[in-house]
Amino acid sequence: MTEHTVKSYDEELAHLTNIIARMGGMAEAQFAAAVQALTRRDSDLAARVVAGDARVDELEQEIQSFTVRLLALRQPVASDLRHIVAALKISSELERVADYAANVAKRTLVLNQLPAVKPVSAVQHLARIVQEILKDILDAYIERDVEKAIRVWNRDEEVDDMYTGLFRELITYMMEDPRTITACTHLMFMAKNIERIGDHATNIAETLHFLVVGSPLQGARPKGNTVEAE
Amino acid sequence: MTEHTVKSYDEELAHLTNIIARMGGMAEAQFAAAVQALTRRDSDLAARVVAGDARVDELEQEIQSFTVRLLALRQPVASDLRHIVAALKISSELERVADYAANVAKRTLVLNQLPAVKPVSAVQHLARIVQEILKDILDAYIERDVEKAIRVWNRDEEVDDMYTGLFRELITYMMEDPRTITACTHLMFMAKNIERIGDHATNIAETLHFLVVGSPLQGARPKGNTVEAE
């Protein structure tokens, strides 16, 4: 972080948006690489994703120190305070997105030692939808686009429903062929991790609404009929 | 929160410790009730745990507003700033502990509609260990006891190992009797949720160390041989 080149308060706030965007890009790339490693059964790539998580964690630490310094030195109020609090929250959401991506990669390493099973493709399909949602919310953050954030927020139910369908598919698959139980339970956790990435995108949508509009997103949070909100 | 009775800065900081302690007590109670609901196949109690999660969320919101106000009005530095940042972090850890407890309760509601399976007792055993750890870290927070925090931190590996053993036991059980697959996958996610509560206790131990000593806990984070960090 080039703190010495950052002079004015406005520049500091703009800098904050930039590092959040950068962290978003990193989380997005980690998730994309994790999905690719799963698709190609590529253990090298999966191992790189696992190792790469440390960089995202470092960036979160940097953002935390920077925001604490801003809070202490600038005593922000109103929309500036919202900006800083939002940055703190979004950086912790993105850290968790990257964490889940790393978990998907860790399980890919295990899966690659087992015979391939068919339901992998359903997990990939879920991942594609969640990748779209993550991309949209990062775009919305950069553009401060509340309408786009609300559209992301409304897609949470779609992801939950897809996850529930996938959960049932995996159960059926395991019952039909108990030899696939180990692989399918790993896929189940991977699907859960991916569904959780979608939840974090929804959280970012809520924070973005609060940041731009100054009030919480109205209405009950969209929830599918999945029993596990985890 | 009785803000109007809180006058001095020192009193505000003490108040912050108190509401964190209260939130800790709530999270602990939610987790204990979730485990009891699982043990007794008690759907009423499970439903109460699910409903009770909203109160923990509210308390987290209250703590967030209070800390943001403190940051803005008091411009804290050094140990006071650490105190406030630690409160923010610990409240978000506790919110997630309660979240996982609610998830265990949600899955109990599903499990209670299926025939009982034997591995429930192994999940209860894991839960007892994690309940101990959660209690210890909350005691350590109130007493600002760094030694106790380090002991909690060192138990993370024990929990991870126990979880890994349980994971294998469940896989074996499902393979031997595929009719138990649905129940066992729910138990697997419950075990994961409980193991995650242990991770959050470990995170609180790290934050407490930082709060009291002013530096991060030295050494690599203890990690068992589980492939799934999440």
mmCIF file of C-alpha atoms in Angstrom, chain B residues 28-199:
data_model
loop_
_atom_site.group_PDB
_atom_site.id
_atom_site.type_symbol
_atom_site.label_atom_id
_atom_site.label_comp_id
_atom_site.label_asym_id
_atom_site.label_seq_id
_atom_site.Cartn_x
_atom_site.Cartn_y
_atom_site.Cartn_z
ATOM 1 C CA GLU B 28 -22.974 -20.432 24.813
ATOM 2 C CA ALA B 29 -26.604 -20.979 25.845
ATOM 3 C CA GLN B 30 -27.736 -21.301 22.234
ATOM 4 C CA PHE B 31 -25.069 -23.899 21.565
ATOM 5 C CA ALA B 32 -25.904 -25.854 24.746
ATOM 6 C CA ALA B 33 -29.603 -25.849 23.848
ATOM 7 C CA ALA B 34 -28.837 -27.003 20.290
ATOM 8 C CA VAL B 35 -26.806 -29.948 21.626
ATOM 9 C CA GLN B 36 -29.563 -30.802 24.101
ATOM 10 C CA ALA B 37 -32.184 -30.685 21.329
ATOM 11 C CA LEU B 38 -30.054 -33.106 19.316
ATOM 12 C CA THR B 39 -29.569 -35.460 22.277
ATOM 13 C CA ARG B 40 -33.231 -35.544 23.241
ATOM 14 C CA ARG B 41 -34.619 -35.379 19.695
ATOM 15 C CA ASP B 42 -36.501 -32.342 20.969
ATOM 16 C CA SER B 43 -37.911 -30.390 18.017
ATOM 17 C CA ASP B 44 -39.560 -27.718 20.180
ATOM 18 C CA LEU B 45 -36.234 -26.847 21.755
ATOM 19 C CA ALA B 46 -34.513 -26.906 18.348
ATOM 20 C CA ALA B 47 -37.129 -24.492 16.997
ATOM 21 C CA ARG B 48 -36.524 -22.175 19.976
ATOM 22 C CA VAL B 49 -32.795 -22.152 19.219
ATOM 23 C CA VAL B 50 -33.483 -21.257 15.581
ATOM 24 C CA ALA B 51 -35.787 -18.424 16.640
ATOM 25 C CA GLY B 52 -33.352 -17.242 19.326
ATOM 26 C CA ASP B 53 -30.601 -16.498 16.837
ATOM 27 C CA ALA B 54 -32.179 -13.123 16.024
ATOM 28 C CA ARG B 55 -31.425 -11.850 19.538
ATOM 29 C CA VAL B 56 -27.731 -12.609 19.128
ATOM 30 C CA ASP B 57 -27.740 -10.807 15.782
ATOM 31 C CA GLU B 58 -29.362 -7.780 17.398
ATOM 32 C CA LEU B 59 -26.747 -7.708 20.113
ATOM 33 C CA GLU B 60 -23.997 -7.790 17.503
ATOM 34 C CA GLN B 61 -25.611 -4.817 15.751
ATOM 35 C CA GLU B 62 -25.761 -2.973 19.072
ATOM 36 C CA ILE B 63 -22.079 -3.656 19.737
ATOM 37 C CA GLN B 64 -21.167 -2.485 16.255
ATOM 38 C CA SER B 65 -23.026 0.797 16.648
ATOM 39 C CA PHE B 66 -21.568 1.331 20.103
ATOM 40 C CA THR B 67 -17.983 0.714 18.958
ATOM 41 C CA VAL B 68 -18.349 2.921 15.887
ATOM 42 C CA ARG B 69 -19.646 5.688 18.138
ATOM 43 C CA LEU B 70 -16.715 5.176 20.527
ATOM 44 C CA LEU B 71 -14.241 5.298 17.650
ATOM 45 C CA ALA B 72 -15.780 8.477 16.289
ATOM 46 C CA LEU B 73 -16.186 10.323 19.585
ATOM 47 C CA ARG B 74 -13.156 9.187 21.577
ATOM 48 C CA GLN B 75 -10.435 8.813 18.968
ATOM 49 C CA PRO B 76 -8.901 5.993 20.976
ATOM 50 C CA VAL B 77 -5.227 5.072 20.611
ATOM 51 C CA ALA B 78 -2.968 2.236 21.778
ATOM 52 C CA SER B 79 -4.570 -0.197 24.223
ATOM 53 C CA ASP B 80 -7.994 1.488 24.128
ATOM 54 C CA LEU B 81 -8.067 1.198 20.365
ATOM 55 C CA ARG B 82 -7.070 -2.466 20.684
ATOM 56 C CA HIS B 83 -9.844 -2.959 23.199
ATOM 57 C CA ILE B 84 -12.457 -1.578 20.808
ATOM 58 C CA VAL B 85 -11.171 -3.375 17.728
ATOM 59 C CA ALA B 86 -11.035 -6.610 19.754
ATOM 60 C CA ALA B 87 -14.645 -6.119 20.852
ATOM 61 C CA LEU B 88 -15.724 -5.699 17.231
ATOM 62 C CA LYS B 89 -13.891 -8.838 16.183
ATOM 63 C CA ILE B 90 -15.023 -10.958 19.108
ATOM 64 C CA SER B 91 -18.647 -9.930 18.633
ATOM 65 C CA SER B 92 -18.521 -11.068 15.028
ATOM 66 C CA GLU B 93 -16.949 -14.396 16.105
ATOM 67 C CA LEU B 94 -19.700 -14.883 18.669
ATOM 68 C CA GLU B 95 -22.365 -14.055 16.122
ATOM 69 C CA ARG B 96 -21.013 -16.867 13.987
ATOM 70 C CA VAL B 97 -20.853 -19.273 16.927
ATOM 71 C CA ALA B 98 -24.552 -18.641 17.505
ATOM 72 C CA ASP B 99 -25.182 -19.012 13.784
ATOM 73 C CA TYR B 100 -23.597 -22.445 13.768
ATOM 74 C CA ALA B 101 -25.603 -23.402 16.860
ATOM 75 C CA ALA B 102 -28.771 -22.388 14.982
ATOM 76 C CA ASN B 103 -27.651 -24.515 12.035
ATOM 77 C CA VAL B 104 -27.191 -27.523 14.277
ATOM 78 C CA ALA B 105 -30.720 -26.911 15.551
ATOM 79 C CA LYS B 106 -32.111 -26.615 11.992
ATOM 80 C CA ARG B 107 -30.607 -29.946 11.051
ATOM 81 C CA THR B 108 -31.933 -31.476 14.271
ATOM 82 C CA LEU B 109 -35.407 -30.585 13.036
ATOM 83 C CA VAL B 110 -34.687 -32.594 9.871
ATOM 84 C CA LEU B 111 -33.020 -35.483 11.733
ATOM 85 C CA ASN B 112 -36.004 -35.839 14.036
ATOM 86 C CA GLN B 113 -38.095 -36.835 11.039
ATOM 87 C CA LEU B 114 -35.732 -39.701 10.227
ATOM 88 C CA PRO B 115 -35.027 -42.915 12.172
ATOM 89 C CA ALA B 116 -32.352 -42.461 14.851
ATOM 90 C CA VAL B 117 -28.792 -43.448 13.869
ATOM 91 C CA LYS B 118 -25.982 -44.508 16.160
ATOM 92 C CA PRO B 119 -23.258 -41.961 15.281
ATOM 93 C CA VAL B 120 -25.290 -39.201 16.974
ATOM 94 C CA SER B 121 -23.404 -40.040 20.168
ATOM 95 C CA ALA B 122 -20.031 -39.309 18.540
ATOM 96 C CA VAL B 123 -21.336 -35.889 17.466
ATOM 97 C CA GLN B 124 -22.460 -35.266 21.040
ATOM 98 C CA HIS B 125 -18.990 -36.154 22.269
ATOM 99 C CA LEU B 126 -17.392 -33.647 19.879
ATOM 100 C CA ALA B 127 -19.932 -31.062 21.011
ATOM 101 C CA ARG B 128 -19.033 -31.564 24.672
ATOM 102 C CA ILE B 129 -15.354 -30.866 23.983
ATOM 103 C CA VAL B 130 -16.173 -27.742 21.985
ATOM 104 C CA GLN B 131 -18.569 -26.552 24.706
ATOM 105 C CA GLU B 132 -15.688 -26.784 27.195
ATOM 106 C CA ILE B 133 -13.424 -24.815 24.864
ATOM 107 C CA LEU B 134 -16.033 -22.123 24.305
ATOM 108 C CA LYS B 135 -16.599 -21.793 28.053
ATOM 109 C CA ASP B 136 -12.841 -21.528 28.678
ATOM 110 C CA ILE B 137 -12.304 -18.796 26.115
ATOM 111 C CA LEU B 138 -15.202 -16.750 27.470
ATOM 112 C CA ASP B 139 -13.754 -17.103 30.985
ATOM 113 C CA ALA B 140 -10.352 -16.102 29.609
ATOM 114 C CA TYR B 141 -11.871 -13.000 27.981
ATOM 115 C CA ILE B 142 -13.527 -11.832 31.177
ATOM 116 C CA GLU B 143 -10.393 -12.499 33.235
ATOM 117 C CA ARG B 144 -8.060 -11.186 30.512
ATOM 118 C CA ASP B 145 -6.204 -14.471 31.072
ATOM 119 C CA VAL B 146 -3.669 -14.905 28.257
ATOM 120 C CA GLU B 147 -2.378 -18.247 29.548
ATOM 121 C CA LYS B 148 -5.860 -19.702 29.423
ATOM 122 C CA ALA B 149 -6.334 -18.267 25.940
ATOM 123 C CA ILE B 150 -3.161 -20.015 24.773
ATOM 124 C CA ARG B 151 -4.407 -23.299 26.227
ATOM 125 C CA VAL B 152 -7.647 -22.909 24.263
ATOM 126 C CA TRP B 153 -5.685 -22.086 21.145
ATOM 127 C CA ASN B 154 -3.664 -25.289 21.535
ATOM 128 C CA ARG B 155 -6.792 -27.436 21.713
ATOM 129 C CA ASP B 156 -7.823 -26.657 18.152
ATOM 130 C CA GLU B 157 -5.809 -29.589 16.859
ATOM 131 C CA GLU B 158 -7.572 -31.967 19.248
ATOM 132 C CA VAL B 159 -10.940 -30.833 17.883
ATOM 133 C CA ASP B 160 -9.761 -31.173 14.290
ATOM 134 C CA ASP B 161 -8.493 -34.693 14.918
ATOM 135 C CA MET B 162 -11.722 -35.685 16.598
ATOM 136 C CA TYR B 163 -13.698 -34.264 13.702
ATOM 137 C CA THR B 164 -11.589 -36.212 11.190
ATOM 138 C CA GLY B 165 -12.196 -39.443 13.119
ATOM 139 C CA LEU B 166 -15.914 -38.718 13.191
ATOM 140 C CA PHE B 167 -15.944 -38.000 9.462
ATOM 141 C CA ARG B 168 -14.424 -41.434 8.791
ATOM 142 C CA GLU B 169 -16.818 -43.125 11.188
ATOM 143 C CA LEU B 170 -19.778 -41.580 9.382
ATOM 144 C CA ILE B 171 -18.480 -42.633 5.964
ATOM 145 C CA THR B 172 -18.062 -46.218 7.188
ATOM 146 C CA TYR B 173 -21.512 -46.189 8.710
ATOM 147 C CA MET B 174 -23.117 -44.948 5.485
ATOM 148 C CA MET B 175 -21.305 -47.552 3.407
ATOM 149 C CA GLU B 176 -22.444 -50.335 5.692
ATOM 150 C CA ASP B 177 -26.049 -49.185 5.671
ATOM 151 C CA PRO B 178 -26.984 -46.885 2.774
ATOM 152 C CA ARG B 179 -30.418 -46.281 4.317
ATOM 153 C CA THR B 180 -28.642 -44.056 6.865
ATOM 154 C CA ILE B 181 -27.033 -41.831 4.220
ATOM 155 C CA THR B 182 -29.469 -38.927 4.581
ATOM 156 C CA ALA B 183 -29.245 -38.844 8.376
ATOM 157 C CA CYS B 184 -25.473 -39.289 8.337
ATOM 158 C CA THR B 185 -24.864 -36.465 5.854
ATOM 159 C CA HIS B 186 -26.831 -34.151 8.140
ATOM 160 C CA LEU B 187 -24.740 -35.347 11.082
ATOM 161 C CA MET B 188 -21.627 -34.683 9.039
ATOM 162 C CA PHE B 189 -22.629 -31.065 8.467
ATOM 163 C CA MET B 190 -23.552 -30.730 12.139
ATOM 164 C CA ALA B 191 -20.132 -32.058 13.133
ATOM 165 C CA LYS B 192 -18.567 -29.558 10.739
ATOM 166 C CA ASN B 193 -20.590 -26.733 12.289
ATOM 167 C CA ILE B 194 -19.448 -27.775 15.751
ATOM 168 C CA GLU B 195 -15.826 -28.022 14.642
ATOM 169 C CA ARG B 196 -16.205 -24.486 13.232
ATOM 170 C CA ILE B 197 -17.420 -23.245 16.605
ATOM 171 C CA GLY B 198 -14.101 -24.536 17.943
ATOM 172 C CA ASP B 199 -12.285 -22.561 15.221
#
